[in-house]
PDB file of C-alpha atoms and ligand atoms in Angstrom:
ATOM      1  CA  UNK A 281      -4.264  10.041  11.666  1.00 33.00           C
ATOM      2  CA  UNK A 282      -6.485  12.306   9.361  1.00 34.00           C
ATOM      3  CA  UNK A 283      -5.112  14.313   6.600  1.00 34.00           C
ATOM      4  CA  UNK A 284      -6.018  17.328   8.161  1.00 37.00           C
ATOM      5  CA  UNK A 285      -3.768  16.432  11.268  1.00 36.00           C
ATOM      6  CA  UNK A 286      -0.652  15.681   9.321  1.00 35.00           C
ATOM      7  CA  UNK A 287      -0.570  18.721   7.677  1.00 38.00           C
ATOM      8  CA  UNK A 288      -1.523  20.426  11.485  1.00 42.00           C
ATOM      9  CA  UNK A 289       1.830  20.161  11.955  1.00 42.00           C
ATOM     10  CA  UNK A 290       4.024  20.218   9.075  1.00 39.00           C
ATOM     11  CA  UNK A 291       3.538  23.828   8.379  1.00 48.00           C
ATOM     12  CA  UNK A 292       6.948  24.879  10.782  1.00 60.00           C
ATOM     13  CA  UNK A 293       5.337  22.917  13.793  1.00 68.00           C
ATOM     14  CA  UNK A 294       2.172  25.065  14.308  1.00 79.00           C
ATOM     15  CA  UNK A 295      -1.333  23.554  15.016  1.00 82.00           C
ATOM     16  CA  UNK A 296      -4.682  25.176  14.755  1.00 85.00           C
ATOM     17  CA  UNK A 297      -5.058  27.353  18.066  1.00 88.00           C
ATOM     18  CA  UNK A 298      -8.151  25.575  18.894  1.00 86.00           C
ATOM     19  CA  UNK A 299      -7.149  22.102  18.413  1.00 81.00           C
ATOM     20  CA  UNK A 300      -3.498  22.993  20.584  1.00 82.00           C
ATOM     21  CA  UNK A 301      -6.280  24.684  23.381  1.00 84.00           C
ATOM     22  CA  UNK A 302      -8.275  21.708  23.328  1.00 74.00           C
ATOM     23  CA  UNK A 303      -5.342  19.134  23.696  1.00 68.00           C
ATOM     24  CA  UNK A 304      -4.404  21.125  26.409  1.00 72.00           C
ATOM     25  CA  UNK A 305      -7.452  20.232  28.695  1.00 70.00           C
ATOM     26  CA  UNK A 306      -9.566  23.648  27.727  1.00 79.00           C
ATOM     27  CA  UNK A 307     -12.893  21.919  26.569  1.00 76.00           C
ATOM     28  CA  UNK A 308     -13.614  20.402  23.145  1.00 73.00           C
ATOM     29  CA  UNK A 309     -12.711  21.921  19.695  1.00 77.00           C
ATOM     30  CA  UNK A 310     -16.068  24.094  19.654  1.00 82.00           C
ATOM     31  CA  UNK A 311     -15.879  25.375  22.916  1.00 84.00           C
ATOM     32  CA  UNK A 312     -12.174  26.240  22.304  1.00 88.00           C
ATOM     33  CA  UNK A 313     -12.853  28.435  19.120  1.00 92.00           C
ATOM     34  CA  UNK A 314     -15.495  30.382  21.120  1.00 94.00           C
ATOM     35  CA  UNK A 315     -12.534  31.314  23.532  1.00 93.00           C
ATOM     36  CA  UNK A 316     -10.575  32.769  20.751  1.00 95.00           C
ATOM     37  CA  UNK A 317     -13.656  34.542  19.190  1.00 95.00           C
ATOM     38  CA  UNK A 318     -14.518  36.087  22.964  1.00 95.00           C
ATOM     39  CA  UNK A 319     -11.077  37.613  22.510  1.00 95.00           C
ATOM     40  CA  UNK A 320      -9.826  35.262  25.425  1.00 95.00           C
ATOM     41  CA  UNK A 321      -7.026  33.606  24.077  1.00 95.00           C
ATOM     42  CA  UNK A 322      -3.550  35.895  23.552  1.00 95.00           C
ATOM     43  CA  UNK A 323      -0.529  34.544  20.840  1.00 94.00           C
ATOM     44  CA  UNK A 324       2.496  36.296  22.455  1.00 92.00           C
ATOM     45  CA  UNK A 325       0.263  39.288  23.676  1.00 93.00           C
ATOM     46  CA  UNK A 326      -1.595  39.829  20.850  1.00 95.00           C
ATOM     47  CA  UNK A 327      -5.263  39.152  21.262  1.00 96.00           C
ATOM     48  CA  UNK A 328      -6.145  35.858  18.840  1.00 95.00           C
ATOM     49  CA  UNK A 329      -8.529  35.317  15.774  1.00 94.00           C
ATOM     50  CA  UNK A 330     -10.282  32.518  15.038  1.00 93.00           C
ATOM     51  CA  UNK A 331      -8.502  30.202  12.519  1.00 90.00           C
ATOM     52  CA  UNK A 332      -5.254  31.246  13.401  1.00 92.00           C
ATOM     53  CA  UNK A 333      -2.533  28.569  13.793  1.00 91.00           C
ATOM     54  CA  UNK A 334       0.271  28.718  16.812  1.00 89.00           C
ATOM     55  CA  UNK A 335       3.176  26.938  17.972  1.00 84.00           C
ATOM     56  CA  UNK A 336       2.917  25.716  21.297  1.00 77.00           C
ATOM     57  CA  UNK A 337       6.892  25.384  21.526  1.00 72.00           C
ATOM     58  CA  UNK A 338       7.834  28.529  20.506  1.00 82.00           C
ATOM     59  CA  UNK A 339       5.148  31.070  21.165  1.00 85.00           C
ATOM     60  CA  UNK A 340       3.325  32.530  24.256  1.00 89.00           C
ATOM     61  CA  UNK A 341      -0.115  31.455  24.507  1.00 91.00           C
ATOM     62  CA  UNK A 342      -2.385  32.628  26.993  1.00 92.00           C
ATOM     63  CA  UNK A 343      -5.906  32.327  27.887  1.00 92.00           C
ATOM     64  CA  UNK A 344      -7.380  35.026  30.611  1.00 93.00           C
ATOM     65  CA  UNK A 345      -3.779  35.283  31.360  1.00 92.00           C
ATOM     66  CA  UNK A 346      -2.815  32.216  32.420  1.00 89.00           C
ATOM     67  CA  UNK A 347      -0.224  30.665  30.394  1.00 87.00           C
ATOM     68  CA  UNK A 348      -1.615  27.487  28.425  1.00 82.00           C
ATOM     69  CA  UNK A 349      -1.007  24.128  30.670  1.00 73.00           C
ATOM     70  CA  UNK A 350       1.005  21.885  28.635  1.00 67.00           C
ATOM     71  CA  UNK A 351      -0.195  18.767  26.987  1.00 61.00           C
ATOM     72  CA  UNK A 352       0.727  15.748  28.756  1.00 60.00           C
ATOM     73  CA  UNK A 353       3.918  14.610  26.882  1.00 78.00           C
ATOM     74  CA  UNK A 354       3.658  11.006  24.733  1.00 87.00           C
ATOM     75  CA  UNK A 355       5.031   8.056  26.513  1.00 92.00           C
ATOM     76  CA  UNK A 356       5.993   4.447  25.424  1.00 95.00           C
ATOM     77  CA  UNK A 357       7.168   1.953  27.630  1.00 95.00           C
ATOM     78  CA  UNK A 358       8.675  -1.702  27.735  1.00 96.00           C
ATOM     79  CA  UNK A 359       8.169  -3.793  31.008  1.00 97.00           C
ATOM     80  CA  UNK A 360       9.829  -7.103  31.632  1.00 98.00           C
ATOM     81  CA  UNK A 361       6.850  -8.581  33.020  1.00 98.00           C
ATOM     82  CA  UNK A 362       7.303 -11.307  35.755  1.00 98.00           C
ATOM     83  CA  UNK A 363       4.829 -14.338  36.606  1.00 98.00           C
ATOM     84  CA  UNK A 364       2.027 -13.495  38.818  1.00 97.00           C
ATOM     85  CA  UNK A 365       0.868 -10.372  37.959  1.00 97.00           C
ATOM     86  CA  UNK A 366      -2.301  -9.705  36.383  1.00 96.00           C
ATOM     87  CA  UNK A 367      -2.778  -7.283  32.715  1.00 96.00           C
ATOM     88  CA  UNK A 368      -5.810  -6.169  33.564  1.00 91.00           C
ATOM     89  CA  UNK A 369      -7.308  -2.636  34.725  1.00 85.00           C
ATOM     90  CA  UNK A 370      -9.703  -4.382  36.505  1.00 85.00           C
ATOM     91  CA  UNK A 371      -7.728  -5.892  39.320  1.00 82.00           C
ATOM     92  CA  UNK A 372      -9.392  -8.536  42.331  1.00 85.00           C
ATOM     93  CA  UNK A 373      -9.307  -8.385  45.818  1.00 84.00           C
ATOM     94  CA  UNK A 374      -5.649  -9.573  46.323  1.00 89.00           C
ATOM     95  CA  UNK A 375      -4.306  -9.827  42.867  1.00 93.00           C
ATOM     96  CA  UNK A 376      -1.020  -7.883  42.133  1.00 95.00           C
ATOM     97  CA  UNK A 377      -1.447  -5.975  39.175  1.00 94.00           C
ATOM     98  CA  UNK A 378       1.004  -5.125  36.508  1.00 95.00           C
ATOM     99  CA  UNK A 379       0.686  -1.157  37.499  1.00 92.00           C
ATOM    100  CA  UNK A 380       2.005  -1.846  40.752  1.00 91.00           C
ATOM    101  CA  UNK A 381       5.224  -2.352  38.781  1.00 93.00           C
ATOM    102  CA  UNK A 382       4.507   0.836  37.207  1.00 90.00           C
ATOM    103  CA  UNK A 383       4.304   3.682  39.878  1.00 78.00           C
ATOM    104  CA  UNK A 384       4.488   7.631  38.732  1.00 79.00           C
ATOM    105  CA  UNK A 385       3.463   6.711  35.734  1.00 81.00           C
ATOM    106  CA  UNK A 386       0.059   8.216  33.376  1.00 81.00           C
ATOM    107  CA  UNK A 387      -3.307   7.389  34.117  1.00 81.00           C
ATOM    108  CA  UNK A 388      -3.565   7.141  30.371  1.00 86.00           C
ATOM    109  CA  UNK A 389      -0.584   4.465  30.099  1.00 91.00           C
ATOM    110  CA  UNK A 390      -2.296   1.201  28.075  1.00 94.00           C
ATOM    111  CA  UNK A 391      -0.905  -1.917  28.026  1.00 96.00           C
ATOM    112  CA  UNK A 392      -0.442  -3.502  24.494  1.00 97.00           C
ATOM    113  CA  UNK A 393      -1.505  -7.138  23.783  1.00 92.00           C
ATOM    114  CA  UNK A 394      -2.407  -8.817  27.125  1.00 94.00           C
ATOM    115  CA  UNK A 395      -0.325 -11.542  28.562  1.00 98.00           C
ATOM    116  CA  UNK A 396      -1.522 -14.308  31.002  1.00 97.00           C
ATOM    117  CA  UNK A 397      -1.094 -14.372  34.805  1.00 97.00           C
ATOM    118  CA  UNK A 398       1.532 -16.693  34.524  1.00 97.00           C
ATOM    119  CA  UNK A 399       3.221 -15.186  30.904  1.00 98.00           C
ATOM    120  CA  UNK A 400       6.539 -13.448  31.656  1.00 98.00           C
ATOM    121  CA  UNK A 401       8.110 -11.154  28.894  1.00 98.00           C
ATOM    122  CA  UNK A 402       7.963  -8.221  26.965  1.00 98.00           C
ATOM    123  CA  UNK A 403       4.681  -6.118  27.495  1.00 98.00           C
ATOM    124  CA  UNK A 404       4.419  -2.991  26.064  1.00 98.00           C
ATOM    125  CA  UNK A 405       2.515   0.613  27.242  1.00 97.00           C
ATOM    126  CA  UNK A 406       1.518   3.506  25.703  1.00 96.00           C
ATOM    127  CA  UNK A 407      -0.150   6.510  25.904  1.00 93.00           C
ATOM    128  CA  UNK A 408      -0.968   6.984  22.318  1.00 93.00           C
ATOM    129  CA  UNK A 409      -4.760   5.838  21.781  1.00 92.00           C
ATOM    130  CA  UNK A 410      -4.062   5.183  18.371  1.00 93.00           C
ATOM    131  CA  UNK A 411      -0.509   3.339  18.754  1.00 95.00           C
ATOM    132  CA  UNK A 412      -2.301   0.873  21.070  1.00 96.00           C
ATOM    133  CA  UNK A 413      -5.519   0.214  18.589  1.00 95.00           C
ATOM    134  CA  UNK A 414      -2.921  -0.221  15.838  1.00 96.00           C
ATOM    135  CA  UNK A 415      -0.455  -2.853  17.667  1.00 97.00           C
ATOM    136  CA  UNK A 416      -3.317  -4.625  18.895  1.00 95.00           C
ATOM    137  CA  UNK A 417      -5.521  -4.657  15.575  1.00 94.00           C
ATOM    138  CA  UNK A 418      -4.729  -8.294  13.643  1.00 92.00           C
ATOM    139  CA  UNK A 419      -4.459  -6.071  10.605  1.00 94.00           C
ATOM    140  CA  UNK A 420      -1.395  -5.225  10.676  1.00 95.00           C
ATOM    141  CA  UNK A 421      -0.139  -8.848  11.772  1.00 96.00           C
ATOM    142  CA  UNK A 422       2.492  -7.846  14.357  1.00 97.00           C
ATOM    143  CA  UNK A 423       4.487 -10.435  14.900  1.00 97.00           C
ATOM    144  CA  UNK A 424       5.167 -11.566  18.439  1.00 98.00           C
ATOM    145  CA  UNK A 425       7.960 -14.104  19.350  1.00 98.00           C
ATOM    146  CA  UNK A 426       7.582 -16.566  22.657  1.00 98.00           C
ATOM    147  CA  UNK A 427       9.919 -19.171  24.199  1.00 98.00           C
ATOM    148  CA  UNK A 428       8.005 -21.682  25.812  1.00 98.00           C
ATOM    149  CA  UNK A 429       9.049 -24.467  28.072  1.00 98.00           C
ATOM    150  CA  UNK A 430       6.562 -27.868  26.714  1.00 98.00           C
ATOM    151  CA  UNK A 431       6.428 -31.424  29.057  1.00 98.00           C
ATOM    152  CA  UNK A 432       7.360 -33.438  26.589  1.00 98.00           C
ATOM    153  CA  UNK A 433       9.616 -33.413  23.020  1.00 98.00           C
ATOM    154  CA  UNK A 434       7.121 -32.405  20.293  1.00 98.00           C
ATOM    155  CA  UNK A 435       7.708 -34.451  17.154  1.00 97.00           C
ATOM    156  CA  UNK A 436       8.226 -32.932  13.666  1.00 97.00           C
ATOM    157  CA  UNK A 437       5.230 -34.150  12.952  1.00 97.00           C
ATOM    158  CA  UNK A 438       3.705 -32.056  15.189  1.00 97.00           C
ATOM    159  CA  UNK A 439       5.490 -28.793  14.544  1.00 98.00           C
ATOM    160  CA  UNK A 440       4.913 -28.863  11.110  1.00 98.00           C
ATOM    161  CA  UNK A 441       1.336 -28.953  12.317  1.00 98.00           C
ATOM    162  CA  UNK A 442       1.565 -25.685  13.960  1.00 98.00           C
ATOM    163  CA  UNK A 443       3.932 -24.502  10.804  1.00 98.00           C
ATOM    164  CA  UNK A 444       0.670 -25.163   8.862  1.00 98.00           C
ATOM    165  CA  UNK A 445      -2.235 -23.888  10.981  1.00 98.00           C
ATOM    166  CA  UNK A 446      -3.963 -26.081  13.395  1.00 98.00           C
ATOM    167  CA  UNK A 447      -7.479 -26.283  14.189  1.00 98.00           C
ATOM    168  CA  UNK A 448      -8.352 -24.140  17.531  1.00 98.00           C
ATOM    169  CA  UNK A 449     -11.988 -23.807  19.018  1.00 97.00           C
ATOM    170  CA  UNK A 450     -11.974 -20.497  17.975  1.00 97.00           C
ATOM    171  CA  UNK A 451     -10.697 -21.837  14.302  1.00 98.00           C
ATOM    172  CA  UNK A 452      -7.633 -22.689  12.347  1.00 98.00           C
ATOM    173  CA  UNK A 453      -4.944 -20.600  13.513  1.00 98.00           C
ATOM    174  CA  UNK A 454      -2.281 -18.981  10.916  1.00 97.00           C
ATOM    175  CA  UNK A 455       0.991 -20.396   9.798  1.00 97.00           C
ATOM    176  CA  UNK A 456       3.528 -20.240  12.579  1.00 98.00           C
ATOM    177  CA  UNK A 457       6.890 -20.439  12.879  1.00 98.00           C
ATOM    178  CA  UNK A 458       8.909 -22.786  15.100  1.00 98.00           C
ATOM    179  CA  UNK A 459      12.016 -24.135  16.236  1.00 98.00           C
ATOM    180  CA  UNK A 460      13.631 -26.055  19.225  1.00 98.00           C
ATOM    181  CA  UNK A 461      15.934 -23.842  21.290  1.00 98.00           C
ATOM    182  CA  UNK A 462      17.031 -27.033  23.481  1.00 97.00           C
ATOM    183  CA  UNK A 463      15.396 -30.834  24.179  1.00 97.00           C
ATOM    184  CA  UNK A 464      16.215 -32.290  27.764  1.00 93.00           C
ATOM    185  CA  UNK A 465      14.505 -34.661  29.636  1.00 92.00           C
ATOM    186  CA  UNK A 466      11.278 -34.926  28.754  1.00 96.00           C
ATOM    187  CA  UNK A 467      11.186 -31.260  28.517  1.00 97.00           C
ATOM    188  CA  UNK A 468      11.810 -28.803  25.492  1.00 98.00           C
ATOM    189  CA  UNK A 469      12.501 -25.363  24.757  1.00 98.00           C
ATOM    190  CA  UNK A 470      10.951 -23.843  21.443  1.00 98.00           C
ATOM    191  CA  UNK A 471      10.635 -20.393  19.936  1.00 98.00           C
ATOM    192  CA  UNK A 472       7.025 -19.627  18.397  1.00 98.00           C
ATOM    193  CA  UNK A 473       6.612 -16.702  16.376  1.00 98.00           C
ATOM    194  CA  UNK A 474       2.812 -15.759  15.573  1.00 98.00           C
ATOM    195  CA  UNK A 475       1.406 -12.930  14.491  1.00 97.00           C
ATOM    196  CA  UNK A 476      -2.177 -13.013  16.386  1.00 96.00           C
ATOM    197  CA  UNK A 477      -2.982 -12.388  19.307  1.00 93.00           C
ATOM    198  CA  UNK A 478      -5.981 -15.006  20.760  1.00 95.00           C
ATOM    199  CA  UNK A 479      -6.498 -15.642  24.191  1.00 95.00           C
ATOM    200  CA  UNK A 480      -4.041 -18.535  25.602  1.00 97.00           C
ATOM    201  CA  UNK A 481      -3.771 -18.943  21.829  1.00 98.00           C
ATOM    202  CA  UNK A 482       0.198 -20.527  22.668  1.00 98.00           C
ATOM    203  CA  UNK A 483      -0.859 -22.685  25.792  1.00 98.00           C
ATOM    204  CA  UNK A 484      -3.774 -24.238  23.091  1.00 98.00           C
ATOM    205  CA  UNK A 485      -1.676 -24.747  19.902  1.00 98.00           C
ATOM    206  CA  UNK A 486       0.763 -26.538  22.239  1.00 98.00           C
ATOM    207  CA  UNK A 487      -2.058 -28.452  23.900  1.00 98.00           C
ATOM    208  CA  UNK A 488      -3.524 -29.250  20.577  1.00 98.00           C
ATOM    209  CA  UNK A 489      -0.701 -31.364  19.593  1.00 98.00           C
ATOM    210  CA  UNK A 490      -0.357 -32.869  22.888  1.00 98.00           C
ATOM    211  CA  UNK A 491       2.148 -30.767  25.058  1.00 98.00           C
ATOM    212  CA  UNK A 492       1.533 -28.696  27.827  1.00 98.00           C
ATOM    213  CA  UNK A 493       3.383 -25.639  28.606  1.00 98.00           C
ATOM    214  CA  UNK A 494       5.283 -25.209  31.823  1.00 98.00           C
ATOM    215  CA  UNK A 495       6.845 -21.677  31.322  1.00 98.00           C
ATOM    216  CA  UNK A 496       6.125 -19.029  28.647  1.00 98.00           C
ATOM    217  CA  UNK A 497       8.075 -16.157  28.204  1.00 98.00           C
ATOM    218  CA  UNK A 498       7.683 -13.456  25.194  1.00 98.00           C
ATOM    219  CA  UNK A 499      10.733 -12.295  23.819  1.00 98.00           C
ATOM    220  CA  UNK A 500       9.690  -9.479  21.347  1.00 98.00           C
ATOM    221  CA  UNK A 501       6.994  -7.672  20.152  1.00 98.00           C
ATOM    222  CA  UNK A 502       7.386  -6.760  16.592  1.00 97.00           C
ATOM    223  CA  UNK A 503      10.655  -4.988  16.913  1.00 97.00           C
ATOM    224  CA  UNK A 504      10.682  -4.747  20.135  1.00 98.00           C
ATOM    225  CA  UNK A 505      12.928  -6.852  22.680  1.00 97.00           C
ATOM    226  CA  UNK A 506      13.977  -7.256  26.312  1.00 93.00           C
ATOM    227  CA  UNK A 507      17.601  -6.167  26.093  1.00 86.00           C
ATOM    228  CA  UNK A 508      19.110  -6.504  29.703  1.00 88.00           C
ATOM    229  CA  UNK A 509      15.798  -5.706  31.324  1.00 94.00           C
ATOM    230  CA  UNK A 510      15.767  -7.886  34.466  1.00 95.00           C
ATOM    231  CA  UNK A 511      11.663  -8.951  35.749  1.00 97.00           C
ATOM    232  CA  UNK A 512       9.358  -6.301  36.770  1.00 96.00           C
ATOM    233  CA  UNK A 513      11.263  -3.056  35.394  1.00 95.00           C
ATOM    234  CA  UNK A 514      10.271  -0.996  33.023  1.00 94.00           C
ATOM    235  CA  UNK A 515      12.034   1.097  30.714  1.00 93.00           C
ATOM    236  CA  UNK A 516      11.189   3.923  27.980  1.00 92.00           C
ATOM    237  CA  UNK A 517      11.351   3.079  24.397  1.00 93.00           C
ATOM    238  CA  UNK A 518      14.688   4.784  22.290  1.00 90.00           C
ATOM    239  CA  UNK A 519      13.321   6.527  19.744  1.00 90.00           C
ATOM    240  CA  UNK A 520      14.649   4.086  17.322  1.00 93.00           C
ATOM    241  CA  UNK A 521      12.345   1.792  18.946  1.00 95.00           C
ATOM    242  CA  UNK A 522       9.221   4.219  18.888  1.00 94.00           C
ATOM    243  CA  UNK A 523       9.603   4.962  14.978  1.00 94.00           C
ATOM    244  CA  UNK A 524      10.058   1.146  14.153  1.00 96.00           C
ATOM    245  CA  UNK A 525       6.771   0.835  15.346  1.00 97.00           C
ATOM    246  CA  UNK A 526       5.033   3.623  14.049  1.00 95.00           C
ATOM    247  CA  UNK A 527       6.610   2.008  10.857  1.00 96.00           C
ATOM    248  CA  UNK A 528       4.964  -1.265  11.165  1.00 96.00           C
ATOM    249  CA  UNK A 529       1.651   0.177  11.885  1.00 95.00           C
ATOM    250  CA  UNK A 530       1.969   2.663   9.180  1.00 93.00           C
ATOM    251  CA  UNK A 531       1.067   5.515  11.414  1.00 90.00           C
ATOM    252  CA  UNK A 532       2.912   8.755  11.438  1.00 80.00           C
ATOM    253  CA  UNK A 533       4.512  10.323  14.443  1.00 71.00           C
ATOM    254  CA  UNK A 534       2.477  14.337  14.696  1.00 53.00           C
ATOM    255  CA  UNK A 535       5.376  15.316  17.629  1.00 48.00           C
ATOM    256  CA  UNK A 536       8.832  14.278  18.749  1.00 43.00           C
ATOM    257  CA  UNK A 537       8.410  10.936  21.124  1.00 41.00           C
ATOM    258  CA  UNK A 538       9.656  11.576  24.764  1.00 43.00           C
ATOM    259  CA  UNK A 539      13.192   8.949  24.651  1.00 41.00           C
ATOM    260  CA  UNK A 540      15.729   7.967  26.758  1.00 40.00           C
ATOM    261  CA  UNK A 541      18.026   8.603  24.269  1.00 39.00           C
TER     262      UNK A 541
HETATM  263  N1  URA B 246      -0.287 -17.016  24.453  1.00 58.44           N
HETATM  264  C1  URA B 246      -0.625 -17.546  25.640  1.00 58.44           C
HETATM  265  O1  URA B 246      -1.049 -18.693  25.730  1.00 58.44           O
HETATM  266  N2  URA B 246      -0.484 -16.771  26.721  1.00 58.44           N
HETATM  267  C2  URA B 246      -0.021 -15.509  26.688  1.00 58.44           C
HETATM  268  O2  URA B 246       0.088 -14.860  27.722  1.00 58.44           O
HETATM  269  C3  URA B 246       0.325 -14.978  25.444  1.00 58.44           C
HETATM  270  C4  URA B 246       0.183 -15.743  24.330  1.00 58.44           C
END
């Protein structure tokens, strides 16, 4: 977020009229300010001037006399995803999609950090731009965690290989971390915790040392887990929730986030 923008609203919640016109849907910044200098725009009935700040909250702003629409309001979402549903926007003929789990909801809802067909788990949306770039970007090395079901018991050998980095097509991927949940028959449960976010980049650091993964399941995104969510339901982020990761991206919040608590 700019400078500029921060201090937008820190002086008693009150933005510049034309930037609160144009995030209300009234045309871009420029075209905005030439409504308030055509006398167009009203602050509680008093005709506006150009540079003049407003709160959309607490004051009357009108433009020809229609009241100003409101912005759409922030929203950030945890789904449970199940198996068998694609993260994609661009869905096939015949493919279920992850927003048929996710009806009434934004057009400008963005999933977070993509998750294969078959990946279960914690997916997050949002519908702020720069919340999404941020948790995606490998900058700021958000760490996700993953149980995943292997054929086979890895050896120690071998985990300490993925502990250290292990060589990928795409190249050496970064220290992970990694522990056995359970061991059965030929079969074991570990937790991975990795902080990028390659394609497949679990299914190949498990194939790379010989094991192929059966089921994979993300449990949490940075700070964000599951809870009791049960497979393809959705819930709203607590607040809580919304300013860890606003924390971890280093990005500050410019309104209070919508919550469900
Ligand atoms: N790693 C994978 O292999 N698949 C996913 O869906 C996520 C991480």
């Amino acid at each position: 977020m700019s400078t500029n923008s921060v201090r937008d609203t820190e002086e008693s919640g009150t933005q510049r009229l034309q930037k609160l016109l144009a995030r209300a849907g009234m045309g871009s910044r420029r075209s905005c300010e030439t409504l308030i200098s055509d006398g167009r725009v009203t602050v509680d009935g008093r005709i506006a001037s150009l540079g003049e700040r407003a709160n959309v909250d607490t004051q009357n702003i009108e433009v020809d006399g229609r009241p100003l629409p409101r912005p759409p309001t922030d929203l950030t979402i945890v789904l449970n995803k199940p198996p068998g549903y694609v993260v994609s926007t661009v869905i096939k003929h015949e493919q279920k999609s992850i927003y048929d789990l996710l009806s009434g909801t934004p057009s400008t809802l963005r999933y977070i950090g993509r998750l294969d067909i078959d990946t279960e788990g914690v997916l997050l949306f949002s519908t702020i731009g720069e919340l999404v770039h941020r948790l995606s970007h490998p900058r700021y090395e958000v760490k996700k965690v993953y149980e995943a079901t292997v054929r086979g018991v890895p050896s120690d050998y071998h985990l300490d290989q993925l502990r250290s980095g292990i060589m990928l097509e795409d190249g050496m991927t970064a220290p992970a971390g990694v522990e056995f949940i359970e061991t059965g028959d030929n079969k074991a449960v570990l937790r991975l915790t990795i902080h990028e976010g390659r394609k497949r980049q679990v299914r190949r650091m498990f194939r790379a040392i010989g094991h192929s993964v059966a089921r994979l399941r993300r449990t949490a995104f940075g700070p964000i887990t599951l809870e009791d969510l049960s497979p393809g339901t959705s819930r709203m982020l607590l607040t809580s929730e919304l300013s860890a990761l606003h924390t971890i991206t280093q990005l500050q919040t410019h309104a209070s986030p919508k919550s469900s608590n």
